[in-house]
Amino acid sequence: DTGVSQNPRHKITKRGQNVTFRCDPISEHNRLYWYRQTLGQGPEFLTYFQNEAQLEKSRLLSDRFSAERPKGSFSTLEIQRTEQGDSAMYLCASSPPLRDQETQYFGPGTRLLVL
Amino acid sequence: DQQVKQNSPSLSVQEGRISILNCDYTNSMFDYFLWYKKYPAEGPTFLISISSIKDKNEDGRFTVFLNKSAKHLSLHIVPSQPGDSAVYFCVAQSGGSYIPTFGRGTSLIVHP
């Protein structure tokens, strides 16, 4: 399968614990995005990378959240000191070098439940 | 503050009939619009897009209409099929930005 993959698919953690999610984009895609989706809402942008550079961060991304893409390939999203309000689906997407306006290719997401 | 609004959370349609999904936006800087479809346990997948220089784009059974003066777009699916049952997200972007704004989605159910 050559699509975007995310691991783990599900994560249950206790409040206050740290969690880390991984995203592997489609290999030739240079842009990578993270989103958060809560029940009844559409995906909300968190941050995006062009190659290894993190170019934009949403104000939704509090200090407890950090994302990396060290070699311009896979990316990790870490949440420190998780809170119950962090419970959501975390989606990753990638897109190829710009031709026209772009479309994004989404992974299946990581569902986080903070108890 | 929802800049992209999908006011119908759900829509139920008979197989073979037309499905019309509506979307309104408030930001006049938006100039590129997309529809994504999402099945349960999967990520959204791109369906169709339209640039603000057009008012219609068609791809097979799917047509998107854009009314810039009303800040309104709609997705028409004709004929609707049970496999079209999914959540449809309306998405808007402004020129030069890679950051999309999603609506809340409309859940379409197509009955056999």
Coordinates of C-alpha atoms in Angstrom, one line a residue:
Chain A
D1 CA 0.0 0.0 0.0
T2 CA 1.5 3.3 -1.1
G3 CA -0.9 5.7 0.7
V4 CA -0.3 7.7 3.8
S5 CA 0.0 5.6 6.9
Q6 CA -0.4 6.5 10.6
N7 CA 0.5 4.6 13.7
P8 CA -0.9 3.7 16.1
R9 CA -4.5 3.7 14.9
H10 CA -5.8 3.9 18.4
K11 CA -4.3 5.2 21.6
I12 CA -5.8 5.2 25.1
T13 CA -3.9 7.1 27.7
K14 CA -4.3 8.5 31.2
R15 CA -4.5 12.3 31.8
G16 CA -1.0 13.7 32.3
Q17 CA 0.8 11.1 30.1
N18 CA 2.7 11.9 27.0
V19 CA 1.8 10.4 23.6
T20 CA 3.5 10.3 20.2
F21 CA 2.0 9.6 16.9
R22 CA 3.8 8.8 13.6
C23 CA 2.8 9.6 10.1
D24 CA 4.5 8.2 7.0
P25 CA 3.5 10.2 3.9
I26 CA 3.5 9.1 0.3
S27 CA 7.2 8.9 -0.7
E28 CA 7.4 11.7 -3.3
H29 CA 5.3 14.2 -1.3
N30 CA 7.2 17.1 0.1
R31 CA 4.4 18.7 2.2
L32 CA 2.9 17.1 5.3
Y33 CA 0.0 18.3 7.4
W34 CA -1.4 17.5 10.8
Y35 CA -5.1 18.0 11.6
R36 CA -7.3 17.3 14.6
Q37 CA -10.9 16.3 14.2
T38 CA -13.4 16.1 17.0
L39 CA -16.9 14.7 16.9
G40 CA -19.3 16.6 14.7
Q41 CA -16.5 18.9 13.3
G42 CA -14.4 18.9 10.2
P43 CA -10.6 18.5 10.4
E44 CA -8.9 21.5 11.9
F45 CA -5.5 22.4 10.7
L46 CA -2.7 22.1 13.3
T47 CA 0.6 22.5 11.4
Y48 CA 2.4 21.7 8.2
F49 CA 5.9 21.0 6.9
Q50 CA 7.5 21.5 3.6
N51 CA 10.3 19.0 3.5
E52 CA 11.8 19.2 7.0
A53 CA 10.8 22.8 7.7
Q54 CA 7.8 23.5 9.8
L55 CA 6.2 26.5 8.0
E56 CA 3.0 27.2 9.8
K57 CA 1.4 26.4 13.1
S58 CA -2.2 27.0 14.2
R59 CA -3.0 28.7 17.4
L60 CA -4.7 25.4 18.3
L61 CA -1.2 23.9 18.7
S62 CA -0.5 24.7 22.3
D63 CA 2.9 24.5 24.0
R64 CA 2.1 20.9 24.9
F65 CA 2.1 19.9 21.2
S66 CA 5.2 19.5 19.1
A67 CA 5.7 18.1 15.7
E68 CA 8.8 17.1 13.9
R69 CA 9.8 16.0 10.4
P70 CA 13.6 15.5 10.9
K71 CA 14.6 14.1 7.5
G72 CA 11.7 15.4 5.4
S73 CA 10.1 12.0 5.3
F74 CA 8.0 10.7 8.2
S75 CA 6.7 13.0 10.9
T76 CA 5.8 12.7 14.6
L77 CA 3.3 14.6 16.6
E78 CA 3.8 14.6 20.4
I79 CA 1.4 15.7 23.0
Q80 CA 2.8 16.2 26.5
R81 CA 0.8 16.1 29.7
T82 CA -2.4 15.0 27.9
E83 CA -5.7 16.5 28.9
Q84 CA -9.2 15.0 28.4
G85 CA -9.8 17.8 25.8
D86 CA -7.1 16.3 23.6
S87 CA -9.3 13.3 22.9
A88 CA -9.8 13.5 19.1
M89 CA -8.9 11.9 15.8
Y90 CA -5.5 13.1 14.6
L91 CA -5.2 13.1 10.9
C92 CA -2.1 13.4 8.8
A93 CA -2.1 14.3 5.1
S94 CA 0.6 14.8 2.4
S95 CA 0.7 16.5 -0.9
P96 CA 3.1 16.5 -3.9
P97 CA 5.2 19.4 -5.1
L98 CA 2.8 22.1 -6.3
R99 CA 1.5 21.8 -9.9
D100 CA -1.8 23.7 -9.7
Q101 CA -3.9 24.1 -6.6
E102 CA -3.2 21.1 -4.5
T103 CA -5.2 18.3 -3.1
Q104 CA -4.1 16.4 0.0
Y105 CA -3.9 12.7 0.6
F106 CA -5.1 11.7 4.1
G107 CA -4.1 8.8 6.3
P108 CA -6.7 6.9 8.3
G109 CA -6.0 8.8 11.5
T110 CA -5.0 8.0 15.0
R111 CA -7.9 8.1 17.5
L112 CA -6.8 9.3 20.9
L113 CA -8.8 8.8 24.1
V114 CA -7.6 10.5 27.2
L115 CA -9.1 9.1 30.4
Chain B
D1 CA -16.4 31.3 13.9
Q2 CA -17.2 29.0 11.0
Q3 CA -15.8 30.4 7.8
V4 CA -17.1 27.4 5.9
K5 CA -20.6 26.3 6.7
Q6 CA -22.4 23.1 5.9
N7 CA -25.8 23.7 7.5
S8 CA -27.2 20.3 6.8
P9 CA -25.7 17.7 9.0
S10 CA -27.3 14.9 7.1
L11 CA -29.1 14.1 3.9
S12 CA -31.1 11.1 2.8
V13 CA -31.7 10.3 -0.8
Q14 CA -33.1 7.4 -2.9
E15 CA -30.8 5.5 -5.2
G16 CA -30.9 7.0 -8.7
R17 CA -32.1 10.4 -7.6
I18 CA -30.0 13.6 -7.4
S19 CA -28.1 14.4 -4.2
I20 CA -27.4 18.1 -3.6
L21 CA -25.0 19.1 -0.8
N22 CA -24.7 22.8 0.0
C23 CA -21.9 24.9 1.4
D24 CA -21.6 28.6 2.3
Y25 CA -18.5 30.5 3.1
T26 CA -17.9 33.9 4.6
N27 CA -14.3 34.7 3.7
S28 CA -14.1 36.6 0.4
M29 CA -10.4 35.7 0.1
F30 CA -11.3 32.1 -0.6
D31 CA -10.7 31.3 -4.2
Y32 CA -10.3 27.6 -4.4
F33 CA -12.8 25.0 -3.2
L34 CA -12.8 21.3 -2.9
W35 CA -15.0 18.5 -1.8
Y36 CA -13.7 15.5 0.1
K37 CA -15.5 12.3 0.9
K38 CA -15.0 10.3 4.0
Y39 CA -16.0 6.7 4.8
P40 CA -15.9 5.4 8.4
A41 CA -12.5 4.4 9.7
E42 CA -10.8 6.1 6.7
G43 CA -9.3 9.5 6.1
P44 CA -11.0 12.0 3.7
T45 CA -10.4 11.5 0.0
F46 CA -10.4 14.2 -2.6
L47 CA -13.5 14.2 -4.8
I48 CA -13.7 17.3 -7.0
S49 CA -12.5 20.9 -6.9
I50 CA -13.3 24.3 -8.5
S51 CA -11.4 27.5 -8.9
S52 CA -13.1 30.9 -8.4
I53 CA -12.5 31.7 -12.1
K54 CA -15.1 29.0 -13.0
D55 CA -18.7 28.6 -12.0
K56 CA -19.0 24.9 -12.7
N57 CA -16.8 21.8 -12.8
E58 CA -18.0 18.4 -13.7
D59 CA -16.4 15.0 -13.2
G60 CA -18.6 12.0 -14.2
R61 CA -21.6 11.9 -11.8
F62 CA -20.2 14.8 -9.7
T63 CA -20.7 18.4 -10.5
V64 CA -19.7 21.4 -8.3
F65 CA -21.3 24.8 -8.8
L66 CA -19.9 28.0 -7.5
N67 CA -21.8 31.2 -7.0
K68 CA -19.2 33.8 -5.9
S69 CA -21.7 36.6 -5.4
A70 CA -23.7 34.5 -2.9
K71 CA -20.5 32.9 -1.5
H72 CA -22.2 29.5 -2.1
L73 CA -21.2 26.3 -3.6
S74 CA -23.0 23.0 -4.1
L75 CA -22.1 19.5 -5.0
H76 CA -24.5 17.5 -7.2
I77 CA -24.4 13.8 -7.5
V78 CA -26.4 12.3 -10.3
P79 CA -27.5 9.5 -10.2
S80 CA -26.8 8.8 -6.5
Q81 CA -25.6 5.3 -5.6
P82 CA -25.5 3.5 -2.3
G83 CA -21.7 3.5 -2.4
D84 CA -21.9 7.3 -2.3
S85 CA -23.1 7.1 1.3
A86 CA -20.4 8.9 3.3
V87 CA -19.6 12.2 5.0
Y88 CA -18.9 15.0 2.5
F89 CA -16.7 17.9 3.5
C90 CA -16.7 21.3 1.8
V91 CA -13.2 22.8 1.9
A92 CA -12.0 26.3 1.0
Q93 CA -8.5 27.8 0.5
S94 CA -7.3 31.3 -0.3
G95 CA -4.7 32.0 -3.0
G96 CA -1.1 31.3 -2.0
S97 CA -2.1 29.5 1.2
Y98 CA -1.7 25.8 1.6
I99 CA -4.0 25.8 4.6
P100 CA -7.5 24.5 3.9
T101 CA -10.6 25.3 6.0
F102 CA -13.1 22.5 6.4
G103 CA -16.8 22.6 7.0
R104 CA -18.3 20.3 9.5
G105 CA -19.5 17.9 6.9
T106 CA -22.8 16.5 5.6
S107 CA -23.6 12.8 6.1
L108 CA -25.2 11.5 2.9
I109 CA -27.2 8.3 3.0
V110 CA -28.3 6.8 -0.3
H111 CA -31.1 4.2 0.2
P112 CA -31.3 1.3 -2.3

